[in-house]
Coordinates of C-alpha atoms and ligand atoms in Angstrom, one line a residue:
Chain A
X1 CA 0.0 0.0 0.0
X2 CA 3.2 2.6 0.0
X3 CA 3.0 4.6 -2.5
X4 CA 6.5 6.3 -2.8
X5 CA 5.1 9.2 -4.8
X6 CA 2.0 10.0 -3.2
X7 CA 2.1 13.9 -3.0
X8 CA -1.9 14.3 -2.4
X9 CA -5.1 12.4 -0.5
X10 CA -8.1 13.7 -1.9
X11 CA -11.8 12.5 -0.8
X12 CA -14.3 14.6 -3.2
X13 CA -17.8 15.1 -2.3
X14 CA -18.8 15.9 -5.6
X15 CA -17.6 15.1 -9.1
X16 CA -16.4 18.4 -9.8
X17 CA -13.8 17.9 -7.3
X18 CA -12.6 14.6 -8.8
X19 CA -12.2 16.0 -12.4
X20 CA -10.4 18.4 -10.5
X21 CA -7.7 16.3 -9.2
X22 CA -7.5 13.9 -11.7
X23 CA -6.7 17.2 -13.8
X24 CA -4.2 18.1 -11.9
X25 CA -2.4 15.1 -11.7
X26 CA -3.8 13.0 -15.2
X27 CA -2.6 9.4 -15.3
X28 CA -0.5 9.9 -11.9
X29 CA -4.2 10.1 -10.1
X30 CA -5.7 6.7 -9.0
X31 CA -9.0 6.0 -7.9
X32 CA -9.8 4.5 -4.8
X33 CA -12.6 2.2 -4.3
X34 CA -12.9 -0.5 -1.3
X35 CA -9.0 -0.5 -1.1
X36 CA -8.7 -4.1 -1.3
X37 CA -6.9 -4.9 -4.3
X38 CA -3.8 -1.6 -4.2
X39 CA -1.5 -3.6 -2.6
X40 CA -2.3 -6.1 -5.6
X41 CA -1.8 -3.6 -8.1
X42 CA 1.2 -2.1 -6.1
X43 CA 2.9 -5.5 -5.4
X44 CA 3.2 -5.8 -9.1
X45 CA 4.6 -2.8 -9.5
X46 CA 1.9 -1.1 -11.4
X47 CA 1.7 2.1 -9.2
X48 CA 5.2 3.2 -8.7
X49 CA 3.9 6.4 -10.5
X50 CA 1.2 7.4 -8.0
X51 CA 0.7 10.6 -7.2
X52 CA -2.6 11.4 -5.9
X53 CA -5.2 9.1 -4.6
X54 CA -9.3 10.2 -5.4
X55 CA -11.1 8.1 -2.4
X56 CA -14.8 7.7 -3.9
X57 CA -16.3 7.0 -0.7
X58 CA -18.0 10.4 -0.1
X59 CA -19.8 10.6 -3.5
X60 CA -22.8 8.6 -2.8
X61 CA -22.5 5.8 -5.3
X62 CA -23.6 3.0 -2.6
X63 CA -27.0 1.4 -2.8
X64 CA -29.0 -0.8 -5.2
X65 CA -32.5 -1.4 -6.6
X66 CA -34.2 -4.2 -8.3
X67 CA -37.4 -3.5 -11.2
X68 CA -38.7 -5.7 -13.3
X69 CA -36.4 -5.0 -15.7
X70 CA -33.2 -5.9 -13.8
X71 CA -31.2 -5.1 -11.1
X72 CA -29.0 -1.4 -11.1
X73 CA -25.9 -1.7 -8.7
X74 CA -23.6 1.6 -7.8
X75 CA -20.0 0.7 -8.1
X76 CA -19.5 2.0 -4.5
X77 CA -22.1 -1.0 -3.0
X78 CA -19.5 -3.6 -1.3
X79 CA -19.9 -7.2 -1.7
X80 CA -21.0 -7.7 1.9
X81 CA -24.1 -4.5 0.7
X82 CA -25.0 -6.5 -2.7
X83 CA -25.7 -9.9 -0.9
X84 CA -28.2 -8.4 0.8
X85 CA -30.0 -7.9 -2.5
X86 CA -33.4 -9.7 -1.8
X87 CA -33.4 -10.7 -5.4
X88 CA -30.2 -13.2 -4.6
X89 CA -32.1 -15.1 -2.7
X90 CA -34.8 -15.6 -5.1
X91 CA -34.3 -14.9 -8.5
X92 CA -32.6 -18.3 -11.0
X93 CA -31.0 -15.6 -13.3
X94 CA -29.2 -14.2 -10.8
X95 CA -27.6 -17.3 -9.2
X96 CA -23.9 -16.8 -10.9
X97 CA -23.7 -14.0 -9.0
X98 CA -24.8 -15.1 -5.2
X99 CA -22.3 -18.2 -6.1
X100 CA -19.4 -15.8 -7.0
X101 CA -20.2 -13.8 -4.0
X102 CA -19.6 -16.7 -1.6
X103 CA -16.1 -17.5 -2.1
X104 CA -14.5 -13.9 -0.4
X105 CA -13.8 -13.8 2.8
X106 CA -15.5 -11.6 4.9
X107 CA -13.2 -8.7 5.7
X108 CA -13.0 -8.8 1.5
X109 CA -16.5 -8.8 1.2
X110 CA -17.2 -6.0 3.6
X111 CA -14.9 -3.4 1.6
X112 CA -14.4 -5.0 -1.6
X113 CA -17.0 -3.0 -4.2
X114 CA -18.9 -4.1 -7.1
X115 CA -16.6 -0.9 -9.6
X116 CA -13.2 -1.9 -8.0
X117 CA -13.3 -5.8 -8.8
X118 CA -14.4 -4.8 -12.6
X119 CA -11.9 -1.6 -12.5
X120 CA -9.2 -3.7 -11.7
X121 CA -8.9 -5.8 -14.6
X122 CA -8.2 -8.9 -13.0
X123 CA -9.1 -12.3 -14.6
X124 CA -8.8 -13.9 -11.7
X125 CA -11.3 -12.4 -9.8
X126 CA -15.0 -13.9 -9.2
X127 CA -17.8 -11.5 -9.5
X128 CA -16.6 -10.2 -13.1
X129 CA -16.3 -13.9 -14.5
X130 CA -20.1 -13.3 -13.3
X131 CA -21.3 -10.2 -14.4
X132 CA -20.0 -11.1 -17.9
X133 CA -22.0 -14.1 -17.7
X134 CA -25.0 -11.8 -17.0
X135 CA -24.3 -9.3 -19.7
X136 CA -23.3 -6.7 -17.0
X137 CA -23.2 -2.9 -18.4
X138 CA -21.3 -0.1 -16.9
X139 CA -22.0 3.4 -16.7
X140 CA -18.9 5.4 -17.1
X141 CA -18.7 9.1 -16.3
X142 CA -16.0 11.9 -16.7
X143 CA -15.2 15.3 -16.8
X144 CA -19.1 16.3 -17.9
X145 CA -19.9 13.4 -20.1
X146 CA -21.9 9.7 -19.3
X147 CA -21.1 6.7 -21.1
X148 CA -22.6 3.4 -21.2
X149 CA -20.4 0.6 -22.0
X150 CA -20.4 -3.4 -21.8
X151 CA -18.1 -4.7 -19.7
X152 CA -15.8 -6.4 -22.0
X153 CA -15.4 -3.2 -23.6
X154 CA -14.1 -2.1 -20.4
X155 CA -10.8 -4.6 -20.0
X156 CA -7.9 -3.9 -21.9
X157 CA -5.9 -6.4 -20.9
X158 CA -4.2 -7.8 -17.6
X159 CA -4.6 -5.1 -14.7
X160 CA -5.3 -2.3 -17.8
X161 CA -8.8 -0.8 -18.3
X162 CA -10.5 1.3 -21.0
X163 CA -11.2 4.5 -18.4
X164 CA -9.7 8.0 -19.3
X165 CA -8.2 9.8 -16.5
X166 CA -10.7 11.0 -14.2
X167 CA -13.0 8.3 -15.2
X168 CA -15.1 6.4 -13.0
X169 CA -17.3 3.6 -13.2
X170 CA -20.9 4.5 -11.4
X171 CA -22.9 2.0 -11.6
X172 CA -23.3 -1.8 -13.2
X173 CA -26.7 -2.7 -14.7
X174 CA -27.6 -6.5 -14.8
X175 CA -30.6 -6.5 -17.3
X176 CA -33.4 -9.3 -16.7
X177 CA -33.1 -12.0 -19.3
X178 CA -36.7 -13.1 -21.2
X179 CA -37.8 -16.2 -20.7
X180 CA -37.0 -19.0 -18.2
X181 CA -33.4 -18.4 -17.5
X182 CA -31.0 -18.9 -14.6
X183 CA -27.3 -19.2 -14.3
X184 CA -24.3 -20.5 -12.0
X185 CA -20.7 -20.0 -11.3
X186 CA -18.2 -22.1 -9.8
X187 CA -14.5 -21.4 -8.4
X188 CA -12.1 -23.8 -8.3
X189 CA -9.4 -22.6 -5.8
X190 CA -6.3 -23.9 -4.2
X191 CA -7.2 -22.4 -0.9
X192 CA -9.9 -20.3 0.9
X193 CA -8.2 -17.6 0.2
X194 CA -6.6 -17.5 -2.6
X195 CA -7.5 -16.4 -6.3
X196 CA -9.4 -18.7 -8.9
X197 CA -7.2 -21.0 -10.5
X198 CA -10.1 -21.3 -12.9
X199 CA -13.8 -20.1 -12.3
X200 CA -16.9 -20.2 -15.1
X201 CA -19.7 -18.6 -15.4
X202 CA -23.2 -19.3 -17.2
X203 CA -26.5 -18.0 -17.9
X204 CA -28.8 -20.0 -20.4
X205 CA -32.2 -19.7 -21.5
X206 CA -34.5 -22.7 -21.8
X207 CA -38.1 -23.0 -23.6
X208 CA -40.7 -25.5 -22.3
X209 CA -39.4 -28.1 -25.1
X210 CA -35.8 -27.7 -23.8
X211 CA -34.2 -25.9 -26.2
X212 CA -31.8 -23.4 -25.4
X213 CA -32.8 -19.5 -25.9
X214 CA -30.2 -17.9 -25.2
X215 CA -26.6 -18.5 -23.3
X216 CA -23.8 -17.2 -22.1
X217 CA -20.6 -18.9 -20.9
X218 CA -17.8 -17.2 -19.3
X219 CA -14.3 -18.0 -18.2
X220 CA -11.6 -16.5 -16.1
X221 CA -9.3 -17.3 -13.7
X222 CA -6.0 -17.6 -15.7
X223 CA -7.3 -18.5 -18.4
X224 CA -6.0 -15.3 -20.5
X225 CA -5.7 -11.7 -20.0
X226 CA -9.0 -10.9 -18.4
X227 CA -12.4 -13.0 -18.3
X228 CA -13.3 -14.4 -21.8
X229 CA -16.6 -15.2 -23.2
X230 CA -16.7 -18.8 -25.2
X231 CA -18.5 -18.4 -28.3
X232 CA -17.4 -21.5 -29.5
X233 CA -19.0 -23.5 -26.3
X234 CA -22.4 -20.8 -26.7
X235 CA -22.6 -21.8 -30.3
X236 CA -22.9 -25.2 -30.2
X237 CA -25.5 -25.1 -27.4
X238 CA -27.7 -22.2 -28.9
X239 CA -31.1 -23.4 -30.6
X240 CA -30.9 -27.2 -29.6
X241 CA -32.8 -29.1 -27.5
X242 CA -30.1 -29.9 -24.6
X243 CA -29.2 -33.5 -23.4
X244 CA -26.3 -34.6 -21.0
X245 CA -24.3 -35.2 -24.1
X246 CA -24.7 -31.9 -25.7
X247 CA -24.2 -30.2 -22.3
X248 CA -20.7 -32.6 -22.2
X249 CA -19.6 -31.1 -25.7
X250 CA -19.7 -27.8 -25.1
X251 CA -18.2 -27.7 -22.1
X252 CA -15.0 -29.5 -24.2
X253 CA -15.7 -26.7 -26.8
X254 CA -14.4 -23.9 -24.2
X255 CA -10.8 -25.1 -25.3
X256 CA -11.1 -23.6 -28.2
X257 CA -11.7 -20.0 -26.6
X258 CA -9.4 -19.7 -23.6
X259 CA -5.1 -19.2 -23.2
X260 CA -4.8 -21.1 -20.2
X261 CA -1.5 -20.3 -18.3
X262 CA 0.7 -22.3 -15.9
X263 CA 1.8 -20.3 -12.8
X264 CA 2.3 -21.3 -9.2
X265 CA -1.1 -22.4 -8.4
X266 CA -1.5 -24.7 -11.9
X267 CA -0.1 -26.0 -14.9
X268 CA -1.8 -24.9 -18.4
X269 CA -3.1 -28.3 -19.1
X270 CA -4.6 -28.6 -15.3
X271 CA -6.4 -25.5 -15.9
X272 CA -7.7 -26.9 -19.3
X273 CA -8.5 -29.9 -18.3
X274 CA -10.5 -28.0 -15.3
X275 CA -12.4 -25.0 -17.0
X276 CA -14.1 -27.8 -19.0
X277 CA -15.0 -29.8 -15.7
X278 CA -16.2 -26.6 -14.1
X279 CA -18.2 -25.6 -17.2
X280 CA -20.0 -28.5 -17.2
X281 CA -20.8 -28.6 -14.0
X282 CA -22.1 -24.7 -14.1
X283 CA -24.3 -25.5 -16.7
X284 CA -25.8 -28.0 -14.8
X285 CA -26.2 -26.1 -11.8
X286 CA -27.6 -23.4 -14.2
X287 CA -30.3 -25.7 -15.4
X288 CA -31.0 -27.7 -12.3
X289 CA -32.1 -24.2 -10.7
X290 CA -34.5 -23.8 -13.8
X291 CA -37.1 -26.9 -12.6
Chain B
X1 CA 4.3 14.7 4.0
X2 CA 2.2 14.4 6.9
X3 CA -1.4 15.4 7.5
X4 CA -3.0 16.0 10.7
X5 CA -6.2 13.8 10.6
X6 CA -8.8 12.6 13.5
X7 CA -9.2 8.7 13.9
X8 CA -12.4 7.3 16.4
X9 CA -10.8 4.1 18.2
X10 CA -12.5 2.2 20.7
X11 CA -14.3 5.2 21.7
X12 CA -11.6 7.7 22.0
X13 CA -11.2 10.4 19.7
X14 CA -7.3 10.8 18.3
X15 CA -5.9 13.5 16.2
X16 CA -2.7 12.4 14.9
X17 CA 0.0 13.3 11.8
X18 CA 0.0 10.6 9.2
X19 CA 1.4 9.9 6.1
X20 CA -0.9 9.7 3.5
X21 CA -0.4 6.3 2.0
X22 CA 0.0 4.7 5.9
X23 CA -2.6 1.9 6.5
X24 CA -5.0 2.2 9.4
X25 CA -3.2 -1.6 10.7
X26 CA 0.3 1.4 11.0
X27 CA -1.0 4.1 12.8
X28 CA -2.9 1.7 15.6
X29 CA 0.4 -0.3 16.2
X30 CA 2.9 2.5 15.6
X31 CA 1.1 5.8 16.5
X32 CA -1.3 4.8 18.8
X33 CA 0.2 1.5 20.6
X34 CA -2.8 -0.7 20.1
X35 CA -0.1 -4.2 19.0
X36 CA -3.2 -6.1 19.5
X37 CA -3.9 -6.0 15.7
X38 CA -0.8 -7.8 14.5
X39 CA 1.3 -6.8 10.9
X40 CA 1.5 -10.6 9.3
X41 CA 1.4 -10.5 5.6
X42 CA 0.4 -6.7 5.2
X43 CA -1.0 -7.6 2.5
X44 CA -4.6 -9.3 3.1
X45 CA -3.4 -13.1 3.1
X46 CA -3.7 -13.7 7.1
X47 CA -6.1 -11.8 8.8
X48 CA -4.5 -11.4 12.0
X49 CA -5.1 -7.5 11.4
X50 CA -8.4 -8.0 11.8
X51 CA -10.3 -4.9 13.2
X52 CA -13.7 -3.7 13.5
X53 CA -15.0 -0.3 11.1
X54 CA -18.2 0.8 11.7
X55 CA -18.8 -2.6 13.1
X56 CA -17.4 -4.7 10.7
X57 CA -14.6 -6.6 10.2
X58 CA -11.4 -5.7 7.8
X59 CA -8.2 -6.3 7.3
X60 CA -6.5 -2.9 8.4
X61 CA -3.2 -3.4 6.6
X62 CA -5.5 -2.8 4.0
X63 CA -7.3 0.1 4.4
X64 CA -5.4 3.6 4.4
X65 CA -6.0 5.6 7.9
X66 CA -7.5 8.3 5.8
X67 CA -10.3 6.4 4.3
X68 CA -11.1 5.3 7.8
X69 CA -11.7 9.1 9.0
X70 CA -15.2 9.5 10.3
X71 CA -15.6 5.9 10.9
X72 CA -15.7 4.0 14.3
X73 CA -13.3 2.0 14.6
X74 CA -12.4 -1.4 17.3
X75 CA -9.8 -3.0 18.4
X76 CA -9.5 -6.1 20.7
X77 CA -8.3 -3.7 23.1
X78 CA -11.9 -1.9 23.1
X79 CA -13.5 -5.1 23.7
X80 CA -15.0 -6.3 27.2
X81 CA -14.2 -3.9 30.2
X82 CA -11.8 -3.2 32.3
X83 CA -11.3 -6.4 34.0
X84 CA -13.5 -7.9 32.6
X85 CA -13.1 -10.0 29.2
X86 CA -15.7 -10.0 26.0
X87 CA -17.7 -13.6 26.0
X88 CA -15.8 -14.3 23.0
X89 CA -12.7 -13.4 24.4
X90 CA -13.3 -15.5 27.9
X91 CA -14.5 -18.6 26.2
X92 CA -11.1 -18.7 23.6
X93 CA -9.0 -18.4 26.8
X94 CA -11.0 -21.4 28.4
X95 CA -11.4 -23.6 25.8
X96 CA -7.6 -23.5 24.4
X97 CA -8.3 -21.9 21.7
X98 CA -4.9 -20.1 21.7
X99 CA -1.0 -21.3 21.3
X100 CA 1.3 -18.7 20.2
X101 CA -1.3 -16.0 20.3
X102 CA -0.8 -14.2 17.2
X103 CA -3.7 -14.9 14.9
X104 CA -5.9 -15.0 18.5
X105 CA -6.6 -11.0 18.3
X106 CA -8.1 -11.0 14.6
X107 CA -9.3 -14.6 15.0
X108 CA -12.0 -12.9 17.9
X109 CA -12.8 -9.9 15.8
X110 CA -14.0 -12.0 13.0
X111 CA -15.8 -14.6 15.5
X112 CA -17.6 -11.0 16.7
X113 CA -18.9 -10.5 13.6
X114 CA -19.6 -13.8 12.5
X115 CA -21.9 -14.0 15.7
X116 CA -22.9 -11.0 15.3
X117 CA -24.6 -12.2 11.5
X118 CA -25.5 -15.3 12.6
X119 CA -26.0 -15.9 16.4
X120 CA -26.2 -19.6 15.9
X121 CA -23.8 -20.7 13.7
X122 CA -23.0 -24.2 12.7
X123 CA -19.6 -26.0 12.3
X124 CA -19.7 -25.3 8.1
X125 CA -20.6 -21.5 8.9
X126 CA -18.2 -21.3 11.5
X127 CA -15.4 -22.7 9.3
X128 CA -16.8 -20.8 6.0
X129 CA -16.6 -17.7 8.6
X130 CA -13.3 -17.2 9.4
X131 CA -12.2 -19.1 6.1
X132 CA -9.9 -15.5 5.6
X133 CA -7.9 -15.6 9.2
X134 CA -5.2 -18.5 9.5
X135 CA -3.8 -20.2 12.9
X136 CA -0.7 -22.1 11.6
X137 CA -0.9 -23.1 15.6
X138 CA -3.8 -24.9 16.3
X139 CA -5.3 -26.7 13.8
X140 CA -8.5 -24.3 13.9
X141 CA -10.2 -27.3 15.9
X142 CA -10.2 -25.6 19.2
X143 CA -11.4 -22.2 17.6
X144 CA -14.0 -23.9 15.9
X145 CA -15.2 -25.0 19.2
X146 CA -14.5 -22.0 21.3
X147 CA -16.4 -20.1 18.6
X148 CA -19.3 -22.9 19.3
X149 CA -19.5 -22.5 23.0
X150 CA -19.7 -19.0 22.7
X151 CA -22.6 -19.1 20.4
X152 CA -24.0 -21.7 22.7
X153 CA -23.7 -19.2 25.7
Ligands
FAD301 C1 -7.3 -11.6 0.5 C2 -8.1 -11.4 -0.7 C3 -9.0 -12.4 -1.1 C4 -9.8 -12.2 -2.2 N1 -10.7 -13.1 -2.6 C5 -11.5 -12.9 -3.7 C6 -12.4 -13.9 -4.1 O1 -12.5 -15.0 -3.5 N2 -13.2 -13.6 -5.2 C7 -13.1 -12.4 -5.9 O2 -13.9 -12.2 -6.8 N3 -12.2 -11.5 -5.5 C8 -11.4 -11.7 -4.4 N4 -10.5 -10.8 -4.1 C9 -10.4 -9.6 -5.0 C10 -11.4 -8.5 -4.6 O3 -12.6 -8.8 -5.3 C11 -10.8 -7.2 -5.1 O4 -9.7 -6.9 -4.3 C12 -11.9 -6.1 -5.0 O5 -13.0 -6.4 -5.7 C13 -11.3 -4.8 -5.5 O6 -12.3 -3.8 -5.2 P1 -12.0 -2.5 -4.3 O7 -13.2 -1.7 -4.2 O8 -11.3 -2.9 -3.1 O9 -11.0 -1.8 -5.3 P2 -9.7 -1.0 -5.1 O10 -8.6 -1.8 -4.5 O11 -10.0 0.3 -4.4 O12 -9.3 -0.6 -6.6 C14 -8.9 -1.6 -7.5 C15 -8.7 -0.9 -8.9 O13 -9.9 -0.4 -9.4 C16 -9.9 1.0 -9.5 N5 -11.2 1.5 -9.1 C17 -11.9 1.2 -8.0 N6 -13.1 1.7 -8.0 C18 -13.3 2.3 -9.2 C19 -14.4 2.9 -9.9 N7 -15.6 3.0 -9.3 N8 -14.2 3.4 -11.1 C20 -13.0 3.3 -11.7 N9 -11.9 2.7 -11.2 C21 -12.1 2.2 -9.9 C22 -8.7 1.5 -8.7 O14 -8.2 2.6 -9.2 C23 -7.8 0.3 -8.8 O15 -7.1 0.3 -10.0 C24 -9.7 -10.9 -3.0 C25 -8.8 -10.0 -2.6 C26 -8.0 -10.2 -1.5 C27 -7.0 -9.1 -1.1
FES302 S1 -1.5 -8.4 8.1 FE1 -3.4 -7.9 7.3 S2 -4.2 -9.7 6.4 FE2 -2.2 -10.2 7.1
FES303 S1 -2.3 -19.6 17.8 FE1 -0.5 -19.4 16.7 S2 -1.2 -18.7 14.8 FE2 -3.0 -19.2 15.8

């Protein structure tokens, strides 16, 4: 969490004053969310050049609210806020997402927030594996201007995001699917505590004859440079009537879509051989929570 | 450069000069002699800097001491009374639930919370619970059970 260059501390109460010192100091200005993941980002090496930290805290983008059309989350709403969400508990479609939120641990969860685990870039997180499954958008606003953005649009690679200096993210939007449709995600970690050696996501879509709607599977977890959708896996599944074997086949099909990498906590071909395992298995979850 | 900034622990207002990037786990053990929290990892792998804000329960070698401004903020030392021990506190000293000691302080402060959500917690909560705090001591089987009795009392 040293930051050798930190000249400045600012906590704005109002977006003026962030523009304000993300003018002053551009690139050099890093925003701070829950906290959790600088020393991440620092241990790397990635914020040597620091020179001013924007705490968000004070600018009221905590809370949430669920319509009919889907469920709005401010970036600033901590894990420990959003599994409070009475929807969680209830609603199929949202399932990836109360899975992914199980796996912090509690002193994550209760600072952690919904903007700094996209923000941050991090394929090994959970809860963006999740969103992506569930076709998260982002509202982005700078100096003056609002932009709405999917979220891939918003990685740029490993730790590196699409934000212009200044830039926050405000709120996520998860937008109700049609139909009968529920999803799932599933971590597999080495420990507790650690990051996802691999994790999947899905959402899918079902009519009353069984055939699939609409899905989305999504991978992350070192399995590339930041979470990955698997078209290859979605396409074979999309329009057909699904059967064990189908299900089996697509979940071998995410091969074809992901980099896996080997680093401490797996070889490449372990987290191959495991993102189809886990794929399967969350897309039986998915549909087991449709009956 | 320092800054002058106001920090709420265990009741007490303090106004003390901190660097801007120093962590709220710092300035209790270094400014304001509260080694109860201890410095492991520093870097959110142990959990044995486990404090209370605004009644809940971070790591606070991970939170800067200026985000925690205007926040209320525990220790184990603003636990229980003077002589007098928190429940929690008095049923991890008489079950065993302690070797060296040094996970013992952030170990409690999650077990507050954790009974604090869910007064009646079974063994797969319990475990699940303090899943981000590690004892390299005990084996977690006598904190398991400490945490047990307490809920049970
Ligand atoms: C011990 C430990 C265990 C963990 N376990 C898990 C786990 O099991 N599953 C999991 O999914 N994750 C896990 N994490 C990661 C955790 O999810 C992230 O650290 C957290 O989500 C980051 O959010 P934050 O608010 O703390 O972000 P910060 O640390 O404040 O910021 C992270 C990055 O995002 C930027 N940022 C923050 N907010 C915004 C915003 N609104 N707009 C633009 N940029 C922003 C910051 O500038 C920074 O670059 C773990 C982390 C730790 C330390
Ligand atoms: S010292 Fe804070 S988690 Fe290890
Ligand atoms: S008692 Fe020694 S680390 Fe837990």
């Amino acid at each position: 969490m040293a930051l050798v260059k930190l000249k400045e501390f600012c906590i704005p109460e109002s977006p003026g004053q962030v523009s304000a010192c993300a003018a002053k100091y551009g690139d050099n200005a890093l925003i701070l969310g829950g906290g959790s993941f600088i020393h991440g980002l620092e241990a790397r090496g990635l914020l040597s050049e620091v020179e001013a930290l924007i705490d968000i805290r004070k600018l009221g983008l905590a809370g949430m609210a669920a319509t009919g059309e889907g469920v709005r989350i401010g970036a600033m709403t901590t894990f420990a806020e959003l599994e409070k969400l009475p929807e969680l508990a209830s609603a199929a479609w949202l399932g990836a997402l109360k899975d992914a939120l199980t796996y912090p641990p509690m002193q994550i969860k209760n600072v952690a927030t919904v903007g700094g685990c996209i923000a941050a870039s991090c394929p090994f997180f959970d809860i963006p594996t999740a969103f992506l499954a569930l076709d998260a958008k982002l509202t982005v606003s700078g100096a003056g201007a609002k932009r709405e953005i999917g979220l891939a649009e918003l990685f740029a690679g490993l730790f590196e995001n699409s934000l212009e200096p200044g830039e926050l993210i405000t709120e996520v939007r998860l937008a109700k699917p049609a139909g009968r449709a529920a999803s799932a995600f599933i971590k597999l970690e080495g420990t507790a505590n650690d990051l996802a050696i691999v994790n999947a996501a899905v959402r899918i879509s079902v009519d009353a004859a069984g055939v699939c709607q609409e899905v989305r599977i999504a991978l992350g977890g070192g399995v590339g440079d930041s979470v990955v959708r698997s078209a290859s896996a979605e396409k074979l599944l999309l329009g057909q009537k699904l059967s064990a074997d189908l299900i089996q086949h697509a979940a071998e099909a995410v091969g074809q879509d992901i980099s896996p990498m080997e680093d401490h906590r797996a070889t490449a071909a372990y987290r191959l051989a495991m993102a189809k395992v886990i794929t399967r298995r969350a897309l039986n979850q998915a549909l087991s929570r449709l009956n | 450069m320092k800054q002058l900034i106001s920090l709420e622990v265990n009741g007490d207002t303090h106004e003390i000069a901190v660097e801007a990037d120093a962590t709220l786990l710092s300035v209790l053990r270094d400014n304001l002699g509260l080694i109860g929290a201890k410095r492991g990892c520093d870097s959110g792998g142990c959990g044995c800097c486990t404090v209370h804000v605004d009644g809940k329960a971070v790591y606070s070698c991970m939170m800067y001491a200026l985000s925690a401004q205007g926040q209320e903020i525990v220790t184990i030392e603003g636990l229980g009374t003077e002589g007098k021990l928190d429940p929690v506190q008095d049923t991890f000293v008489k079950e065993g639930a302690v070797q060296c000691g040094y996970c013992t302080c952030g170990m409690i402060m999650t077990a507050k919370q954790l009974l604090h959500d869910d007064p009646h917690p079974d063994e797969h909560a319990i475990r699940h619970g303090i899943a981000g705090n590690l004892c390299r001591c005990t084996g977690y089987h006598k904190i398991v059970e400490a945490i047990k009795t307490a809920a049970d009392n």
